[in-house]
Short mmCIF file of C-alpha atoms in Angstrom, two decimals:
data_model
loop_
_atom_site.label_atom_id
_atom_site.label_comp_id
_atom_site.label_asym_id
_atom_site.label_seq_id
_atom_site.Cartn_x
_atom_site.Cartn_y
_atom_site.Cartn_z
CA MET A 1 -44.83 13.01 41.96
CA PHE A 2 -44.59 14.73 38.65
CA ALA A 3 -41.09 15.97 39.41
CA LYS A 4 -39.99 12.49 40.35
CA LYS A 5 -41.27 11.13 37.06
CA THR A 6 -39.48 13.79 35.11
CA ILE A 7 -36.19 13.06 36.81
CA LEU A 8 -36.63 9.36 36.22
CA LEU A 9 -37.41 10.00 32.59
CA ALA A 10 -34.40 12.28 32.16
CA LEU A 11 -32.14 9.74 33.78
CA THR A 12 -33.40 6.96 31.56
CA LEU A 13 -32.89 9.11 28.51
CA VAL A 14 -29.32 9.88 29.45
CA LEU A 15 -28.66 6.24 30.17
CA PHE A 16 -29.95 5.16 26.80
CA ALA A 17 -28.13 7.88 24.99
CA ALA A 18 -24.87 6.79 26.60
CA ALA A 19 -25.57 3.12 25.92
CA SER A 20 -26.36 3.73 22.29
CA VAL A 21 -23.17 5.74 21.78
CA ILE A 22 -21.10 2.91 23.18
CA ALA A 23 -22.96 0.39 21.06
CA ALA A 24 -22.64 2.54 17.98
CA VAL A 25 -18.85 2.95 17.83
CA PRO A 26 -17.62 -0.10 15.96
CA ARG A 27 -14.15 -1.55 15.80
CA PRO A 28 -12.12 -0.30 12.83
CA SER A 29 -10.80 -3.81 12.06
CA ASN A 30 -14.31 -5.22 11.83
CA GLN A 31 -15.42 -2.59 9.38
CA LEU A 32 -12.29 -2.93 7.29
CA ARG A 33 -12.55 -6.71 7.32
CA LEU A 34 -16.07 -6.57 5.91
CA ALA A 35 -14.94 -4.56 2.92
CA VAL A 36 -11.75 -6.57 2.36
CA ASP A 37 -13.54 -9.92 2.70
CA ARG A 38 -16.16 -8.77 0.25
CA ILE A 39 -13.49 -7.73 -2.26
CA ILE A 40 -11.74 -11.09 -1.99
CA GLU A 41 -15.07 -12.85 -2.36
CA VAL A 42 -15.84 -10.87 -5.51
CA LEU A 43 -12.44 -11.64 -6.99
CA ARG A 44 -12.90 -15.34 -6.29
CA ASP A 45 -16.37 -15.42 -7.80
CA LYS A 46 -16.03 -16.97 -11.22
CA ASN A 47 -19.66 -16.20 -12.11
CA LEU A 48 -19.11 -12.45 -12.12
CA SER A 49 -17.92 -10.82 -15.30
CA ARG A 50 -14.80 -8.73 -15.04
CA ASP A 51 -16.79 -5.53 -15.34
CA GLN A 52 -19.19 -6.57 -12.62
CA ALA A 53 -16.28 -7.49 -10.37
CA LEU A 54 -14.57 -4.17 -11.02
CA GLN A 55 -17.79 -2.32 -10.27
CA GLU A 56 -18.32 -4.15 -7.01
CA VAL A 57 -14.72 -3.64 -5.88
CA SER A 58 -15.01 -0.03 -6.82
CA ASN A 59 -18.14 0.32 -4.65
CA GLN A 60 -16.35 -1.21 -1.70
CA VAL A 61 -13.35 1.06 -2.10
CA ARG A 62 -15.48 4.15 -2.45
CA SER A 63 -17.38 3.32 0.70
CA LYS A 64 -14.22 2.72 2.74
CA PHE A 65 -11.73 5.32 1.50
CA ASP A 66 -11.83 8.96 2.47
CA PHE A 67 -10.50 10.58 -0.68
CA TRP A 68 -11.00 14.02 0.75
CA ALA A 69 -8.75 13.38 3.72
CA MET A 70 -6.23 11.57 1.51
CA SER A 71 -6.05 14.56 -0.80
CA GLN A 72 -5.50 16.97 2.09
CA ARG A 73 -2.76 14.81 3.45
CA THR A 74 -1.11 14.42 0.07
CA LEU A 75 -1.00 18.13 -0.61
CA GLY A 76 -0.19 19.28 2.92
CA ILE A 77 0.67 22.96 2.89
CA ASN A 78 -0.33 23.24 -0.77
CA TRP A 79 -3.88 22.23 0.13
CA LYS A 80 -4.27 25.32 2.25
CA LYS A 81 -2.90 27.51 -0.49
CA ALA A 82 -5.24 26.13 -3.13
CA THR A 83 -8.65 27.62 -3.86
CA LYS A 84 -11.87 25.75 -3.13
CA GLU A 85 -12.29 24.86 -6.81
CA GLU A 86 -8.73 23.65 -7.13
CA GLN A 87 -9.21 21.50 -4.05
CA GLN A 88 -12.32 19.90 -5.46
CA GLN A 89 -10.72 19.30 -8.79
CA PHE A 90 -7.72 17.74 -7.13
CA VAL A 91 -9.87 15.37 -5.06
CA ARG A 92 -11.72 14.27 -8.17
CA LEU A 93 -8.56 13.66 -10.20
CA PHE A 94 -6.72 12.03 -7.31
CA ALA A 95 -9.57 9.62 -6.66
CA LYS A 96 -9.57 8.67 -10.32
CA LEU A 97 -5.84 8.01 -10.35
CA LEU A 98 -6.03 5.92 -7.19
CA GLU A 99 -8.91 3.97 -8.63
CA ASP A 100 -6.87 3.14 -11.67
CA THR A 101 -4.11 1.66 -9.50
CA TYR A 102 -6.32 -1.09 -8.22
CA ARG A 103 -8.27 -1.47 -11.47
CA GLY A 104 -5.01 -2.24 -13.22
CA ARG A 105 -4.04 -4.70 -10.54
CA ILE A 106 -7.35 -6.50 -10.59
CA LYS A 107 -7.22 -6.99 -14.33
CA VAL A 108 -4.06 -9.03 -14.05
CA TYR A 109 -5.14 -10.64 -10.83
CA THR A 110 -5.24 -14.39 -10.60
CA TYR A 111 -6.48 -15.69 -7.34
CA ASN A 112 -4.09 -18.06 -5.66
CA ASP A 113 -4.72 -18.71 -2.00
CA GLU A 114 -4.19 -15.13 -0.99
CA HIS A 115 -5.65 -14.22 2.34
CA VAL A 116 -5.41 -11.45 4.89
CA GLU A 117 -4.44 -11.84 8.53
CA TYR A 118 -5.46 -9.17 11.01
CA ILE A 119 -2.72 -8.86 13.54
CA GLY A 120 -3.83 -5.87 15.56
CA GLU A 121 -5.37 -2.46 15.80
CA ARG A 122 -4.68 0.71 17.73
CA VAL A 123 -7.42 3.25 18.35
CA ARG A 124 -6.77 6.75 19.60
CA GLY A 125 -9.87 8.92 19.66
CA SER A 126 -11.12 9.28 16.13
CA ARG A 127 -7.96 7.86 14.55
CA ALA A 128 -6.95 4.25 14.28
CA GLU A 129 -4.34 2.00 12.75
CA VAL A 130 -5.15 -1.51 11.61
CA HIS A 131 -2.27 -3.89 10.99
CA THR A 132 -2.65 -6.77 8.57
CA ILE A 133 -0.50 -9.21 6.67
CA VAL A 134 -1.40 -10.15 3.14
CA VAL A 135 -0.26 -13.71 2.59
CA ALA A 136 0.41 -14.51 -1.05
CA ASN A 137 3.56 -16.08 -2.43
CA LYS A 138 5.22 -13.96 0.21
CA GLU A 139 3.98 -12.14 3.28
CA ILE A 140 3.37 -8.45 2.81
CA PRO A 141 2.68 -6.28 5.85
CA VAL A 142 -0.09 -3.82 5.06
CA SER A 143 -1.35 -1.25 7.57
CA TYR A 144 -4.30 1.07 7.23
CA LYS A 145 -4.67 4.45 8.87
CA MET A 146 -8.32 5.13 9.52
CA ARG A 147 -10.44 7.98 10.82
CA LEU A 148 -13.86 7.89 12.40
CA LYS A 149 -16.43 9.88 10.48
CA GLY A 150 -19.87 9.52 12.01
CA GLU A 151 -20.02 5.80 12.61
CA GLU A 152 -17.79 4.83 9.74
CA TRP A 153 -14.09 4.16 9.95
CA LEU A 154 -12.59 5.39 6.70
CA VAL A 155 -9.13 4.70 5.34
CA TYR A 156 -6.93 7.75 4.77
CA ASP A 157 -3.55 6.07 4.26
CA VAL A 158 -2.25 2.65 3.33
CA ILE A 159 1.22 1.55 4.40
CA ILE A 160 2.65 -1.35 2.43
CA GLU A 161 5.98 -2.74 3.58
CA GLU A 162 6.85 0.41 5.54
CA VAL A 163 6.00 2.59 2.57
CA SER A 164 3.11 4.97 3.05
CA LEU A 165 1.16 5.54 -0.12
CA ILE A 166 0.32 9.09 0.87
CA SER A 167 3.88 10.06 1.83
CA ASN A 168 4.98 8.86 -1.57
CA TYR A 169 2.48 11.02 -3.37
CA ARG A 170 3.18 13.89 -1.04
CA ASN A 171 6.84 14.06 -1.97
CA SER A 172 6.50 13.70 -5.71
CA TYR A 173 3.42 15.94 -5.99
CA GLY A 174 5.09 18.52 -3.76
CA GLU A 175 8.04 18.59 -6.10
CA ILE A 176 5.80 19.02 -9.14
CA VAL A 177 3.91 21.87 -7.49
CA ARG A 178 7.20 23.55 -6.64
CA ASP A 179 8.46 23.30 -10.22
CA GLU A 180 5.30 23.80 -12.21
CA GLY A 181 2.74 25.30 -9.85
CA PHE A 182 -0.60 23.89 -8.78
CA GLY A 183 -2.06 24.35 -12.25
CA GLY A 184 0.81 22.33 -13.65
CA LEU A 185 0.08 19.48 -11.26
CA LEU A 186 -3.60 19.42 -12.19
CA ALA A 187 -2.73 19.49 -15.90
CA ARG A 188 -0.36 16.54 -15.51
CA MET A 189 -3.00 14.58 -13.60
CA GLU A 190 -5.56 15.26 -16.33
CA ALA A 191 -3.11 14.14 -18.99
CA LYS A 192 -2.31 10.96 -17.06
CA ILE A 193 -5.97 10.06 -16.65
CA LYS A 194 -6.56 10.60 -20.33
CA GLU A 195 -3.60 8.41 -21.19
CA LEU A 196 -4.88 5.66 -18.88
CA ALA A 197 -8.34 5.83 -20.41
CA GLU A 198 -6.87 5.47 -23.89
CA ASN A 199 -4.84 2.47 -22.77
CA GLU A 200 -7.95 0.90 -21.37
CA GLU A 201 -9.83 1.34 -24.65
CA GLN A 202 -7.07 -0.40 -26.56
CA GLY A 203 -7.28 -3.19 -24.01
CA GLY A 204 -4.73 -5.89 -23.27
CA SER A 205 -2.08 -3.26 -22.65
CA GLU A 206 -0.86 -5.31 -19.72
CA GLU A 207 0.85 -7.87 -21.87
CA SER A 208 2.33 -5.58 -24.48
CA VAL A 209 5.47 -3.61 -23.89
CA PRO A 210 4.58 -0.02 -23.00
CA ALA A 211 5.76 2.48 -25.55
CA PRO A 212 8.84 4.42 -24.52
CA GLN A 213 7.84 7.65 -22.86
CA GLY A 214 9.51 10.92 -23.61
CA GLY A 215 8.91 12.10 -20.06
CA ASN A 216 11.62 9.94 -18.58
CA ALA A 217 14.22 10.60 -21.20
CA PRO A 218 17.34 12.36 -19.99
CA MET B 1 -47.02 6.50 34.72
CA ARG B 2 -48.36 4.75 31.66
CA ALA B 3 -46.82 7.40 29.42
CA PHE B 4 -43.49 6.81 31.11
CA ILE B 5 -43.65 3.07 30.49
CA ILE B 6 -44.54 3.61 26.87
CA ILE B 7 -41.61 5.98 26.39
CA LEU B 8 -39.32 3.53 28.16
CA LEU B 9 -40.45 0.70 25.92
CA PHE B 10 -40.01 2.89 22.89
CA LEU B 11 -36.48 3.79 23.87
CA LEU B 12 -35.70 0.21 24.71
CA LEU B 13 -36.83 -0.93 21.30
CA GLY B 14 -34.90 1.86 19.69
CA GLY B 15 -31.74 0.95 21.55
CA LEU B 16 -32.18 -2.71 20.81
CA ASN B 17 -32.76 -1.93 17.21
CA SER B 18 -29.56 0.02 16.85
CA ALA B 19 -27.63 -2.67 18.70
CA LEU B 20 -29.10 -5.29 16.39
CA ALA B 21 -28.28 -3.22 13.37
CA GLN B 22 -24.73 -3.02 14.64
CA ASP B 23 -24.49 -6.80 14.92
CA ALA B 24 -26.03 -7.24 11.54
CA VAL B 25 -23.48 -4.95 9.97
CA GLN B 26 -20.68 -6.89 11.55
CA ALA B 27 -22.11 -10.28 10.68
CA ASP B 28 -23.11 -9.69 7.12
CA SER B 29 -21.14 -7.75 4.60
CA ALA B 30 -24.13 -7.47 2.30
CA VAL B 31 -25.68 -5.01 4.72
CA ILE B 32 -22.78 -2.65 4.59
CA LYS B 33 -22.74 -2.98 0.85
CA GLN B 34 -26.33 -1.91 0.55
CA GLU B 35 -26.43 0.71 3.23
CA ALA B 36 -23.07 2.39 3.48
CA VAL B 37 -22.43 2.96 -0.18
CA PRO B 38 -25.60 4.81 -1.13
CA SER B 39 -25.36 7.00 1.97
CA VAL B 40 -21.90 8.21 1.01
CA THR B 41 -22.95 8.65 -2.57
CA ALA B 42 -26.05 10.55 -1.64
CA GLU B 43 -24.11 12.93 0.55
CA SER B 44 -21.55 13.73 -2.07
CA GLU B 45 -24.13 13.99 -4.79
CA LYS B 46 -25.73 16.80 -2.84
CA THR B 47 -22.50 18.78 -2.62
CA LEU B 48 -21.69 18.09 -6.19
CA VAL B 49 -24.98 19.25 -7.51
CA ALA B 50 -24.77 22.32 -5.32
CA ASP B 51 -21.33 23.14 -6.66
CA ASP B 52 -22.23 22.28 -10.22
CA PHE B 53 -19.44 19.82 -10.48
CA THR B 54 -19.12 16.84 -12.83
CA ALA B 55 -21.82 14.85 -11.18
CA GLU B 56 -20.83 11.37 -12.30
CA ASP B 57 -17.85 11.13 -9.99
CA VAL B 58 -19.62 11.00 -6.72
CA TYR B 59 -17.42 8.79 -4.68
CA TYR B 60 -14.87 10.87 -2.93
CA GLY B 61 -16.83 11.93 0.12
CA GLU B 62 -17.25 15.47 1.18
CA GLY B 63 -15.06 17.85 3.09
CA ASP B 64 -15.41 18.31 6.81
CA ASP B 65 -13.79 20.38 9.50
CA GLU B 66 -11.15 17.91 10.49
CA ASP B 67 -7.74 18.90 9.21
CA PHE B 68 -5.67 16.27 7.47
CA THR B 69 -3.05 18.51 5.91
CA ASP B 70 -0.83 17.54 8.82
CA GLY B 71 2.10 19.81 8.17
CA ALA B 72 4.25 17.93 10.67
CA MET B 73 4.03 14.67 8.75
CA GLU B 74 7.41 13.05 8.31
CA SER B 75 9.12 13.79 5.05
CA PHE B 76 11.10 11.03 3.42
CA ASP B 77 12.90 12.92 0.76
CA ILE B 78 16.47 12.18 -0.08
CA ASN B 79 19.18 14.44 -1.43
CA ASP B 80 19.50 14.21 -5.18
CA PRO B 81 22.32 16.47 -6.40
CA ILE B 82 23.08 14.30 -9.44
CA GLU B 83 19.49 14.10 -10.64
CA PRO B 84 20.33 14.43 -14.37
CA PHE B 85 22.67 11.45 -14.16
CA ASN B 86 20.17 9.49 -12.09
CA ARG B 87 17.36 10.20 -14.47
CA SER B 88 19.36 8.92 -17.41
CA MET B 89 20.29 5.76 -15.50
CA PHE B 90 16.65 5.36 -14.54
CA TRP B 91 15.79 5.56 -18.21
CA VAL B 92 18.42 2.92 -19.09
CA ASN B 93 17.13 0.58 -16.39
CA ASP B 94 13.58 1.16 -17.54
CA LYS B 95 14.49 0.04 -21.06
CA LEU B 96 16.47 -2.94 -19.77
CA TYR B 97 13.46 -3.92 -17.68
CA PHE B 98 10.89 -3.80 -20.44
CA TYR B 99 12.98 -5.11 -23.32
CA LEU B 100 15.27 -7.61 -21.63
CA PHE B 101 14.55 -8.69 -18.06
CA LYS B 102 10.80 -8.67 -18.14
CA PRO B 103 10.37 -10.72 -21.32
CA ILE B 104 12.72 -13.33 -19.86
CA ALA B 105 10.79 -13.36 -16.59
CA ARG B 106 7.56 -13.78 -18.50
CA GLY B 107 8.94 -16.80 -20.32
CA TYR B 108 10.30 -18.12 -17.03
CA ARG B 109 6.79 -18.08 -15.58
CA VAL B 110 6.15 -21.28 -17.53
CA VAL B 111 7.98 -22.98 -14.66
CA PRO B 112 5.40 -23.62 -11.91
CA GLU B 113 5.43 -21.12 -9.09
CA PRO B 114 6.41 -23.58 -6.29
CA ALA B 115 9.55 -24.48 -8.23
CA ARG B 116 10.49 -20.83 -8.71
CA LYS B 117 9.73 -20.25 -5.05
CA SER B 118 12.26 -22.96 -4.21
CA VAL B 119 14.91 -21.34 -6.36
CA SER B 120 14.22 -18.09 -4.54
CA ASN B 121 14.48 -19.88 -1.17
CA PHE B 122 17.81 -21.34 -2.21
CA PHE B 123 19.30 -17.92 -2.92
CA SER B 124 17.72 -16.52 0.20
CA ASN B 125 19.43 -19.23 2.26
CA LEU B 126 22.76 -18.20 0.73
CA GLY B 127 22.08 -14.69 2.00
CA THR B 128 22.28 -15.87 5.60
CA PRO B 129 25.87 -14.64 6.23
CA VAL B 130 24.90 -11.09 5.27
CA ARG B 131 21.85 -11.10 7.55
CA PHE B 132 23.68 -12.82 10.40
CA VAL B 133 26.71 -10.55 10.44
CA ASN B 134 24.61 -7.41 10.18
CA SER B 135 22.24 -8.53 12.93
CA VAL B 136 25.27 -8.98 15.17
CA LEU B 137 26.69 -5.59 14.14
CA GLN B 138 23.37 -4.03 15.13
CA PHE B 139 23.37 -5.95 18.44
CA LYS B 140 20.19 -7.75 17.42
CA LEU B 141 21.34 -10.99 18.97
CA ALA B 142 17.95 -12.67 18.97
CA ASP B 143 17.65 -12.07 15.22
CA ALA B 144 21.19 -13.32 14.70
CA SER B 145 20.46 -16.60 16.46
CA THR B 146 17.23 -16.96 14.49
CA GLU B 147 19.27 -16.63 11.31
CA LEU B 148 21.71 -19.32 12.47
CA GLY B 149 18.83 -21.59 13.40
CA ARG B 150 17.18 -21.00 10.04
CA LEU B 151 20.40 -21.83 8.23
CA VAL B 152 20.76 -25.14 10.06
CA VAL B 153 17.11 -26.18 9.70
CA ASN B 154 16.63 -25.05 6.10
CA SER B 155 19.94 -26.45 4.87
CA THR B 156 19.10 -29.88 6.28
CA ALA B 157 15.36 -30.42 6.62
CA GLY B 158 14.82 -27.85 3.87
CA VAL B 159 16.97 -29.83 1.40
CA GLY B 160 19.83 -27.41 0.96
CA GLY B 161 17.65 -24.35 1.31
CA LEU B 162 15.04 -25.23 -1.32
CA PHE B 163 12.27 -25.13 1.27
CA ASP B 164 11.62 -23.03 4.32
CA PRO B 165 10.52 -25.39 7.10
CA ALA B 166 12.00 -22.99 9.68
CA LYS B 167 9.25 -20.53 8.90
CA LYS B 168 6.53 -23.05 8.26
CA TYR B 169 6.92 -25.18 11.35
CA LEU B 170 8.96 -23.10 13.77
CA ALA B 171 7.77 -19.60 12.77
CA TRP B 172 11.38 -18.41 12.52
CA ARG B 173 11.05 -15.59 10.07
CA LYS B 174 13.75 -14.08 7.95
CA LYS B 175 14.45 -10.43 8.58
CA ASP B 176 16.31 -8.56 5.88
CA GLU B 177 19.44 -6.91 7.18
CA ASP B 178 22.35 -5.46 5.26
CA LEU B 179 25.35 -3.24 5.84
CA GLY B 180 23.50 -0.14 4.65
CA GLN B 181 20.94 -0.70 7.39
CA THR B 182 23.72 -1.28 9.90
CA PHE B 183 25.25 2.08 9.00
CA GLY B 184 21.79 3.57 9.29
CA THR B 185 21.31 2.30 12.84
CA TYR B 186 24.71 3.78 13.69
CA GLY B 187 23.26 7.12 12.62
CA VAL B 188 24.78 7.44 9.15
CA GLY B 189 22.46 9.31 6.80
CA ASN B 190 21.60 8.39 3.23
CA GLY B 191 24.17 10.72 1.75
CA PHE B 192 22.69 11.22 -1.69
CA TYR B 193 20.51 9.27 -4.05
CA ILE B 194 22.16 7.34 -6.85
CA VAL B 195 20.70 5.07 -9.51
CA TRP B 196 23.08 2.37 -10.68
CA PRO B 197 22.66 0.65 -14.02
CA LEU B 198 21.34 -2.90 -13.43
CA LEU B 199 21.42 -2.56 -9.62
CA GLY B 200 18.83 0.22 -9.55
CA PRO B 201 18.12 2.80 -6.84
CA SER B 202 20.62 3.20 -4.05
CA SER B 203 22.25 5.84 -1.90
CA ALA B 204 25.84 6.73 -1.15
CA ARG B 205 25.57 4.93 2.19
CA ASP B 206 23.86 1.86 0.80
CA THR B 207 26.34 1.60 -2.06
CA VAL B 208 29.20 1.33 0.40
CA GLY B 209 27.10 -1.21 2.27
CA LEU B 210 26.47 -3.20 -0.88
CA ALA B 211 30.20 -3.35 -1.57
CA GLY B 212 30.83 -4.62 1.96
CA ASP B 213 28.08 -7.22 1.81
CA PHE B 214 29.55 -8.48 -1.44
CA PHE B 215 32.35 -10.10 0.57
CA LEU B 216 29.80 -12.05 2.62
CA ASP B 217 28.27 -13.76 -0.40
CA PRO B 218 29.23 -17.47 -0.20
CA LEU B 219 29.03 -17.80 -3.99
CA ARG B 220 31.94 -15.42 -4.21
CA TYR B 221 34.19 -18.08 -2.70
CA VAL B 222 33.02 -20.84 -5.01
CA LYS B 223 35.33 -21.34 -7.96
CA MET B 224 33.57 -20.74 -11.26
CA LYS B 225 33.90 -18.98 -14.57
CA PRO B 226 32.80 -15.33 -14.74
CA LEU B 227 30.05 -16.22 -17.18
CA GLU B 228 28.63 -18.80 -14.78
CA ARG B 229 28.73 -16.24 -12.05
CA TYR B 230 26.72 -13.76 -14.11
CA ALA B 231 24.30 -16.50 -15.10
CA LEU B 232 23.67 -17.30 -11.43
CA LYS B 233 23.16 -13.62 -10.59
CA GLY B 234 20.81 -13.41 -13.56
CA LEU B 235 18.86 -16.43 -12.38
CA GLU B 236 18.47 -14.92 -8.92
CA LYS B 237 17.21 -11.66 -10.36
CA GLU B 238 14.86 -13.27 -12.85
CA THR B 239 13.39 -15.55 -10.20
CA LYS B 240 12.57 -12.56 -8.06
CA LEU B 241 11.09 -10.76 -11.03
CA SER B 242 8.96 -13.72 -12.09
CA LEU B 243 7.48 -13.97 -8.58
CA ASN B 244 6.76 -10.27 -8.42
CA LYS B 245 3.28 -9.20 -9.42
CA ASP B 246 4.23 -6.45 -11.84
CA THR B 247 4.82 -3.76 -9.24
CA TYR B 248 6.94 -1.64 -11.54
CA GLU B 249 4.37 -1.74 -14.33
CA GLY B 250 1.82 -0.42 -11.86
CA ILE B 251 4.08 2.47 -10.90
CA LYS B 252 4.84 3.25 -14.53
CA ARG B 253 1.19 3.27 -15.46
CA GLN B 254 -0.07 5.51 -12.81
CA ALA B 255 2.67 7.71 -11.30
CA LEU B 256 2.90 11.23 -12.70
CA ASP B 257 6.67 11.03 -12.54
CA PRO B 258 7.85 7.43 -12.02
CA TYR B 259 11.37 8.61 -11.25
CA LEU B 260 10.22 10.71 -8.30
CA TYR B 261 7.87 7.96 -7.16
CA VAL B 262 10.60 5.35 -7.09
CA ARG B 263 12.97 7.72 -5.33
CA THR B 264 10.62 8.42 -2.44
CA THR B 265 9.65 4.78 -2.23
CA TYR B 266 13.30 3.90 -1.90
CA ALA B 267 13.93 6.51 0.79
CA GLN B 268 10.86 5.47 2.77
CA HIS B 269 11.49 1.78 2.43
CA ARG B 270 15.07 2.06 3.68
CA LYS B 271 14.05 4.28 6.57
CA GLY B 272 11.38 1.78 7.58
CA LYS B 273 13.82 -1.10 7.41
CA ILE B 274 16.42 0.68 9.49
CA LYS B 275 13.84 1.39 12.18
CA LYS B 276 12.87 -2.27 12.40
#
C-alpha cells in the first residue's frame, strides 16, 4: 500500500513539474509587446514629465535588453581576448551608449499615430526572432532577436530595415580595436559618453547645429 | 492517504498560482514593470557589489554560460581602398547636410506633413519605370505587375501620384528595386566603397547602376531648363529629408566613428535589399 502511494505521489509530482514548465515558457512576442506597449503608453502620456518618461522607458529597456549578450556579440573574437575587467567595463560603456541612442530619440519625439504591428515570430530552442512593422509616416520593418534566460525573453539584437544594430557596431568597433587596441576602443567610448553628457547639460542641442568635429576631417 | 491529498492540493494550488501569474503577466504590463525590473536589478547589483564596480549602473544583466560571441556571424564589410578620399567626401557631405540641406528641410517642415507626404508620393510614382524594369530583369514578375498596377491606380485614383490608394485599399506595396540590386542578384559584388559628393555613400557596382537608372527617370525626357531640373531634384531630396526623423543626427551623436558606421550600414542595407 505504501509503495503504491509513493509511486502515485512521484507520478503526480512529475506531472505537475512538466505542466508547470509548459505553462512557464511564455511567447517572446507577448513579452516584447508588453514592454513596447508600455513604452508607447508612456510616450503618449502628457501628464508625465520628460524626465519621468525617460526614466520609465529606461526601466523597460533595461528589463528587456540583454546588454551582456549584446556586448559579446558586438565584440566577437575580441570578447574572448579581453580580460574579465575589460569585458565588464565594455558592457557598462556599451549599455550607456545604447541608452543614449534612444534617449536622444525620445527627446525629439512627437507622437503621431505611430503603432507597432506584430507580424510573426520564430522560436528555436532558447532563441527567437520577432518580426514587427513600425507604422509611422512610413512603414519600417523592425525585427528583434531574443534569447530565453530563465523565463524572460531578452533582446540581443535589433534589425531595422535589414540592418542589424549589432553587426553595425561589430564592424566599426572591430576596426577600431584593430587600429588602436582594446584600450583605445574603451578610451573612445569613455570620451563619447563624456561628450554626450556635456551636450545634455547644455540642453537643446537637438536644434542647434552641431559643432564641426575634428575627428571626421580628412 | 490524507497526507497525499494535502500534498496534491498543495501542488495543485502551486501550479494554478504559477499559471495565474503567467496570465497576469501577459494581461497587465504593470506586473512586469514591477516584478521583472527589480529582479534584474537585484541580480546585477549583487555581482556589481561583489566585483566592486561602479554600483549605480546596474542595468546590464549579468554574464552567463551561453556564448554570444558567435564567430560565424555574417560580416558585412565592404572594400574601401580609397578611404582617404571617401573620408574627405564624407566630411564635405556632412557640412552640406548641417549647413545647407538640413536648415532648408527644417524650414520646409512648416508645410504640413500630409502635404509633404504627397510630394514624396508624387516622386515615388515617377520612380515606377526604374522599379518595373529592374523587377523584370530580376525575373520578379509578380513584383513587376504590382508596380504596373500601382502606376495605373495611383496615377488615376491617386490624382497623378499624389496619394497611394494602391497601398491603402489594395495592399499593393512598393518594393524598391534598382540596377545595382539587379547586378547584385546576378552575383556582381560591391566592388569598392565610394562616397560621392551630394549623392552620398555608394559602391562601384551601385554607381554603374545609378547611371543606368538615370535613363529610366521620366523627368529626364521632359523638356526644361537645367536650373528647373536641379530645383526638382532638390525638392525631392528636401522632401525626403523633412520626413526623416533625424536619423543622421542620431548616428553623428552616438557613433564612435560615424564614417565607419555609415559604411557598414550601407553595405548591410544593400545586401539585405538584394536578398529580398
